[in-house]
XYZ file of C-alpha atoms in Angstrom:
327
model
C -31.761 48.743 -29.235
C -28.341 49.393 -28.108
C -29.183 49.668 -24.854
C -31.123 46.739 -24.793
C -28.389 44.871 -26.372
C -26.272 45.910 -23.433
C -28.434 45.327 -20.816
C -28.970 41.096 -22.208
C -24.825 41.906 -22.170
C -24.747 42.662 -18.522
C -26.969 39.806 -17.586
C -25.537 37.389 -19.380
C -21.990 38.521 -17.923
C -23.386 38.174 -14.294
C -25.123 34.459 -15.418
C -21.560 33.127 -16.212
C -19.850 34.744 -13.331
C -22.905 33.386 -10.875
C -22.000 29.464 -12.270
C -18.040 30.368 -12.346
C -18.961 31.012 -8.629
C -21.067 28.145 -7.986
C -18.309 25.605 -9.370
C -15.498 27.261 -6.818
C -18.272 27.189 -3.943
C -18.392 23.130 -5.030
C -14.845 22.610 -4.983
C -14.733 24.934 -1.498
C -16.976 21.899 -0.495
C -14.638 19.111 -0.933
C -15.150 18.220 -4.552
C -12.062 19.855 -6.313
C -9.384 21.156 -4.222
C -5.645 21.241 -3.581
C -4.536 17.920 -2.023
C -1.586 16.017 -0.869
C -0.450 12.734 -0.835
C 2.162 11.459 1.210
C 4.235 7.958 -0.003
C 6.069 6.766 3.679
C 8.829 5.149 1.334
C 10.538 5.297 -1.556
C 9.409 5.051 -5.216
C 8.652 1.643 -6.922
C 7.596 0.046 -3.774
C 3.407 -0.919 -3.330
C 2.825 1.990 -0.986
C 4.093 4.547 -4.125
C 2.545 2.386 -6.792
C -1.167 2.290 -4.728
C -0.964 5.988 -4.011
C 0.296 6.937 -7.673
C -2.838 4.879 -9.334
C -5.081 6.386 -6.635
C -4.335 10.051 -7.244
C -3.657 9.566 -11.237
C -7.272 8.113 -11.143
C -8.903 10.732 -9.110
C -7.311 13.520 -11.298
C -8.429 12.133 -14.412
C -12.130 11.247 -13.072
C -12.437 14.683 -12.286
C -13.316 13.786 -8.701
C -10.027 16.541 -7.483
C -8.138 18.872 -8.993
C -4.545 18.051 -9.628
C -2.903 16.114 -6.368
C 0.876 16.820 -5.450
C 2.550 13.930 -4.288
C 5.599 13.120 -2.322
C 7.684 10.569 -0.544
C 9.055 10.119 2.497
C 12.435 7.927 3.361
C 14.148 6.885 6.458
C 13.636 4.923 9.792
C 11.346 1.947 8.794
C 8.306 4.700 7.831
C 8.101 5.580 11.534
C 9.275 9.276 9.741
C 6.156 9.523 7.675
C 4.719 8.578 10.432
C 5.742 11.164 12.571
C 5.418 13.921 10.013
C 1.899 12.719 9.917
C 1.067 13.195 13.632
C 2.460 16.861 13.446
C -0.140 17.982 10.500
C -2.644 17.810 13.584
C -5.866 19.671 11.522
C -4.869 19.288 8.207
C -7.915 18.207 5.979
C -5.794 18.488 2.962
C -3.065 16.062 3.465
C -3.537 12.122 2.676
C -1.198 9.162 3.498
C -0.899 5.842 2.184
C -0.521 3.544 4.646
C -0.951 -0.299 4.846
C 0.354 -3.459 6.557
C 4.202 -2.376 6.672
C 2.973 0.664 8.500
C 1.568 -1.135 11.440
C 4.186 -3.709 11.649
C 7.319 -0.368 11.277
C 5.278 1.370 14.161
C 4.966 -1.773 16.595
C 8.603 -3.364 15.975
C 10.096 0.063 16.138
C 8.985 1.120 19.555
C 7.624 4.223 17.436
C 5.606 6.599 19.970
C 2.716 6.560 17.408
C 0.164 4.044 15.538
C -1.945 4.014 12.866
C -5.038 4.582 15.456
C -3.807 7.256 16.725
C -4.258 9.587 13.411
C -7.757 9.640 11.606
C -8.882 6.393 9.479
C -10.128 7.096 6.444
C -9.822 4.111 4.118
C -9.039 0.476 3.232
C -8.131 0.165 -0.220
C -6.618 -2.674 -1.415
C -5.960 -6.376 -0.348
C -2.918 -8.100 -2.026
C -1.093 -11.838 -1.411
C 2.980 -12.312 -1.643
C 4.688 -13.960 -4.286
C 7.953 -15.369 -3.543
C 10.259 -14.110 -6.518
C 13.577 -15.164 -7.968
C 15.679 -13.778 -10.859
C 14.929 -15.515 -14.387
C 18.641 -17.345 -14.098
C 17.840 -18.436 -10.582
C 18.529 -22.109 -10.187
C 15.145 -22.933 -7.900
C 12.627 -23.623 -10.651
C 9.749 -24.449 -8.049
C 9.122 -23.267 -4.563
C 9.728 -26.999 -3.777
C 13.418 -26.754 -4.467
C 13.613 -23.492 -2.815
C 12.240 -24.772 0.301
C 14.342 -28.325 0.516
C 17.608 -25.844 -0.218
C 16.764 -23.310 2.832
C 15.606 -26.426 4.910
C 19.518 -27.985 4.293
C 20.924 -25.085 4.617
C 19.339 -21.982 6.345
C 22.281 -19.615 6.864
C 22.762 -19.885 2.818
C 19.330 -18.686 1.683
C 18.404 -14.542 2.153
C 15.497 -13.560 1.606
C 14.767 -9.739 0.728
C 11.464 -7.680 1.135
C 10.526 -3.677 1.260
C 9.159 -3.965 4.266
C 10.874 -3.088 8.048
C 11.006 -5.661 10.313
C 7.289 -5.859 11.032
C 6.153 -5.107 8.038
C 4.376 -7.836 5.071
C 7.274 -8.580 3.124
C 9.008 -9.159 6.624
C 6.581 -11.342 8.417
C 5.563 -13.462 5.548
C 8.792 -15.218 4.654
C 9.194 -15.802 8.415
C 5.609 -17.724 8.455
C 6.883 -19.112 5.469
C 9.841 -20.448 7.339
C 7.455 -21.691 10.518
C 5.320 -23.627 8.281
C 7.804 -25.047 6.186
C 9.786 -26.253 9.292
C 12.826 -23.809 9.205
C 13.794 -22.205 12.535
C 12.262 -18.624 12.312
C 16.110 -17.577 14.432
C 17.969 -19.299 11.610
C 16.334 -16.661 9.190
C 18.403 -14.025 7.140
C 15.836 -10.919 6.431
C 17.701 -8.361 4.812
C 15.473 -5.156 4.435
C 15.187 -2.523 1.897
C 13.418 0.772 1.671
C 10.578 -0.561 -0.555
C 10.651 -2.655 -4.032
C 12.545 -0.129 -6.124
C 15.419 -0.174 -3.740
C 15.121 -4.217 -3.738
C 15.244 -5.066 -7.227
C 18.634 -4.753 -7.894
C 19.624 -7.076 -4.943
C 17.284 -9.484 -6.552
C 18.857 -9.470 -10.087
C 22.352 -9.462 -8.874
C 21.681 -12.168 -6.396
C 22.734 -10.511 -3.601
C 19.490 -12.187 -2.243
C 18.046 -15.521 -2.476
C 14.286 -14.863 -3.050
C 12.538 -11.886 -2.563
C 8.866 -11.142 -0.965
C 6.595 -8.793 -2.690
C 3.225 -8.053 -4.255
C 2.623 -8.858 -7.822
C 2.229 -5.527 -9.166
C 5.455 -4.268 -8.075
C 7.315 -6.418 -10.313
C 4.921 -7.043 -12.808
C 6.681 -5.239 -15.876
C 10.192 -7.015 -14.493
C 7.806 -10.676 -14.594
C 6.061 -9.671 -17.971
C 9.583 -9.280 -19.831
C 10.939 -12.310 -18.264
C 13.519 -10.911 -15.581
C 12.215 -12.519 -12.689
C 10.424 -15.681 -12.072
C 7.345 -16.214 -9.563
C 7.605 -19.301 -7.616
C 4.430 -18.914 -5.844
C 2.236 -16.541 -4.737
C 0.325 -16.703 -1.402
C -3.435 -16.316 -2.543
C -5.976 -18.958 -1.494
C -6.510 -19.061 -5.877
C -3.677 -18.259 -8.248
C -3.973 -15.084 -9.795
C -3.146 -16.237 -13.309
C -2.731 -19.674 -15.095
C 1.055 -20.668 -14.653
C 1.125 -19.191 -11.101
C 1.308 -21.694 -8.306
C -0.126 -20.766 -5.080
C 1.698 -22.445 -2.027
C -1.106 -24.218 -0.448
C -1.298 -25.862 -4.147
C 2.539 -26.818 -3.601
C 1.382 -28.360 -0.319
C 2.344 -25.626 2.072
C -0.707 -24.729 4.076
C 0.060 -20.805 4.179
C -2.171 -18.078 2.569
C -1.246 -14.602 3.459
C -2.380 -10.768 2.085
C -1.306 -7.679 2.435
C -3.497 -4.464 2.423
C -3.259 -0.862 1.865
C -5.008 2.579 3.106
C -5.401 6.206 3.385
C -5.135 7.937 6.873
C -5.559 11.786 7.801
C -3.525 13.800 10.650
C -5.457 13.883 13.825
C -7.469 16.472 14.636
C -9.842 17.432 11.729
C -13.183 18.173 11.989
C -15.646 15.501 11.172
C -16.853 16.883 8.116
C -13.804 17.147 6.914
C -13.275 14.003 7.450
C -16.248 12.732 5.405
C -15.217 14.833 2.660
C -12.050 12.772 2.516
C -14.491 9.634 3.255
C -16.499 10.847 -0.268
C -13.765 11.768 -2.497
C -12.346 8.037 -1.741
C -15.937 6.553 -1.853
C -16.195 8.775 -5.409
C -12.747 7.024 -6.343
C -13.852 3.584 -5.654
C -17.202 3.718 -7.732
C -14.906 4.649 -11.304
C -14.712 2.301 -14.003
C -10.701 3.813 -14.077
C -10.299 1.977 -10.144
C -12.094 -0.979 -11.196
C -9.856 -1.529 -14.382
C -6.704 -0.534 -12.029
C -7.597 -2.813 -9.436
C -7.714 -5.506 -11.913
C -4.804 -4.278 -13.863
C -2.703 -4.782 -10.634
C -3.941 -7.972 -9.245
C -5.267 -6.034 -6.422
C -8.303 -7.428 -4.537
C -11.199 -4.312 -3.432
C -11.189 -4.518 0.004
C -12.892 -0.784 0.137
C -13.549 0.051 4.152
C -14.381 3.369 5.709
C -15.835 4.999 9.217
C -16.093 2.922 12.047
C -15.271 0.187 10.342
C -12.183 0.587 9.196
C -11.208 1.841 12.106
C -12.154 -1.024 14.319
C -9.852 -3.112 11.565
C -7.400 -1.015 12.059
C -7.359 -1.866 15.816
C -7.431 -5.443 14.983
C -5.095 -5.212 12.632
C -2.658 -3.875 15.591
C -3.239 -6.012 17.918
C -2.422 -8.944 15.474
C 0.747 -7.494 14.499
C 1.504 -7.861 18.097
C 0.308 -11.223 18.402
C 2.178 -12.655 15.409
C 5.588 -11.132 16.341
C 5.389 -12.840 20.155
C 4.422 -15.855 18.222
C 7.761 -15.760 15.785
C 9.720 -14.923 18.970
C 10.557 -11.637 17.451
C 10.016 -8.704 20.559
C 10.118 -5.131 19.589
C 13.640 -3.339 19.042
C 14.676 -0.126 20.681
């Protein structure tokens, strides 16, 4: 009997260790693994907040293990950029990416572009808002626009973005459509929406340009004011969009995940299904709500041939605003 009773032991012991096994075989696979996420700018902006609900939902959906992110500052996210580029191979590195990323990389002169890493996602799809402080004395985008159209040099406008970027190119097509001389503009740029928000309260800028969810807790408590957002339908009741104020503009911003060059291409449809695994969760959904944020889910070829597009626009639109590349 004793024997017995140690033989059931034995088996029993090599039963566990045989599914202990099996579950680090999975995550050897691609399921649950060490990852890294890297933010191109600094915290608070919509690259850190995008990135931070992607990986926080990931974690807790059990579709990785726990994901160690970081971010990267300096030189209009052509640095992240670059740091990107020189993890040639790495199938265990991420980076968010968007809008701002292509525009940084164009107006810069940068000797990279999105295309020239690995594609793996479109996430998101978000419009502008045009924001003032709560003691602002524009009360509509109506008397914000007849003030900058008076008086041009006296009106700055602030946005995370590089010149390039969303938050950069909006307010000028703002300007164009509204009849202001795009030259006559004063951009002043900051290294995302964190780094902006103080400007903005202390009115060291007119107006600012930004996505909803950057500065929705600042909105909710009643420290700054939305004038209008750039949707083709407002977002919430009370929210005016500007082709409802009778300015014919609508305008969105999107986000995405990139790898480094170089990795294999099952590792990069590993990446591909843990982002695919992400997008079918209740948690996304709810965030994606939660943060005005539109699905705009994209991956293989097809994001990829956006991502071209989306290039070759950026060029397009800065000829168009008379704004040639620095450096």
């Amino acid at each position: 009997m004793i024997l017995r009773s140690l033989r059931l032991l034995v088996v029993g012991v090599s039963v566990l260790s045989l599914l202990a096994g099996c579950a680090l075989l999975a995550g050897d696979r691609g399921q649950v693994r060490p990852m890294t996420v890297m933010i191109p700018n600094a915290q608070g902006g919509g690259y850190d907040i995008t990135a931070r609900t992607m990986t926080n939902v990931m974690e807790r959906a059990g579709i990785t293990g726990h994901i160690d992110v970081f971010n990267v500052v300096g030189d209009n996210e052509t640095v992240a950029m670059a740091r990107l580029m020189k993890e040639s191979g790495n199938d265990r590195l991420l980076m968010m990416m968007g809008l701002g990323m292509v525009g940084a990389c164009y107006s810069s002169g940068s000797a990279y572009a999105p295309t020239d890493a690995t594609p793996i996602a479109e996430l998101t799809e978000q419009p502008e808002i045009v924001v003032v402080p709560a003691d602002s004395p524009y009360r509509s985008i109506t008397q914000l626009i007849s003030a900058w159209r008076r008086n041009p040099g006296g009106v700055i406008v602030g946005g995370g973005s590089s010149i390039g970027g969303p938050n950069y190119i909006f307010p000028m097509l703002l300007a164009k459509t509204a009849a202001i001389p795009v030259r006559a503009v004063r951009y002043r740029a900051f290294s995302g929406d964190g780094e902006m928000l103080p400007a903005l309260l202390d009115h060291r800028i007119t107006f600012g340009a930004s996505g909803m969810a950057e500065y929705r807790d600042q909105i909710t408590a009643g420290q700054l004011r939305v004038l209008a957002v750039s949707a083709s339908s407002s977002p919430s009741p009370g929210t005016p969009t500007l082709k409802g104020s009778g300015i014919d503009l609508v305008y969105e911003n999107w986000h995405g995940v990139l790898a480094p060059p170089g990795i294999s291409a099952s590792a990069r449809q590993n990446l591909t299904d843990l982002l695919t695994r992400l997008h079918g969760t209740a948690r996304w959904r709810r965030a994606l709500a939660a943060n005005g944020w539109t699905d705009a889910f994209l991956t293989g070829r097809a994001f990829a041939e956006f991502l071209a597009r989306q290039e070759r626009l950026e060029a397009q639109v800065m000829h168009e605003l008379d704004r040639p590349i620095s450096g």
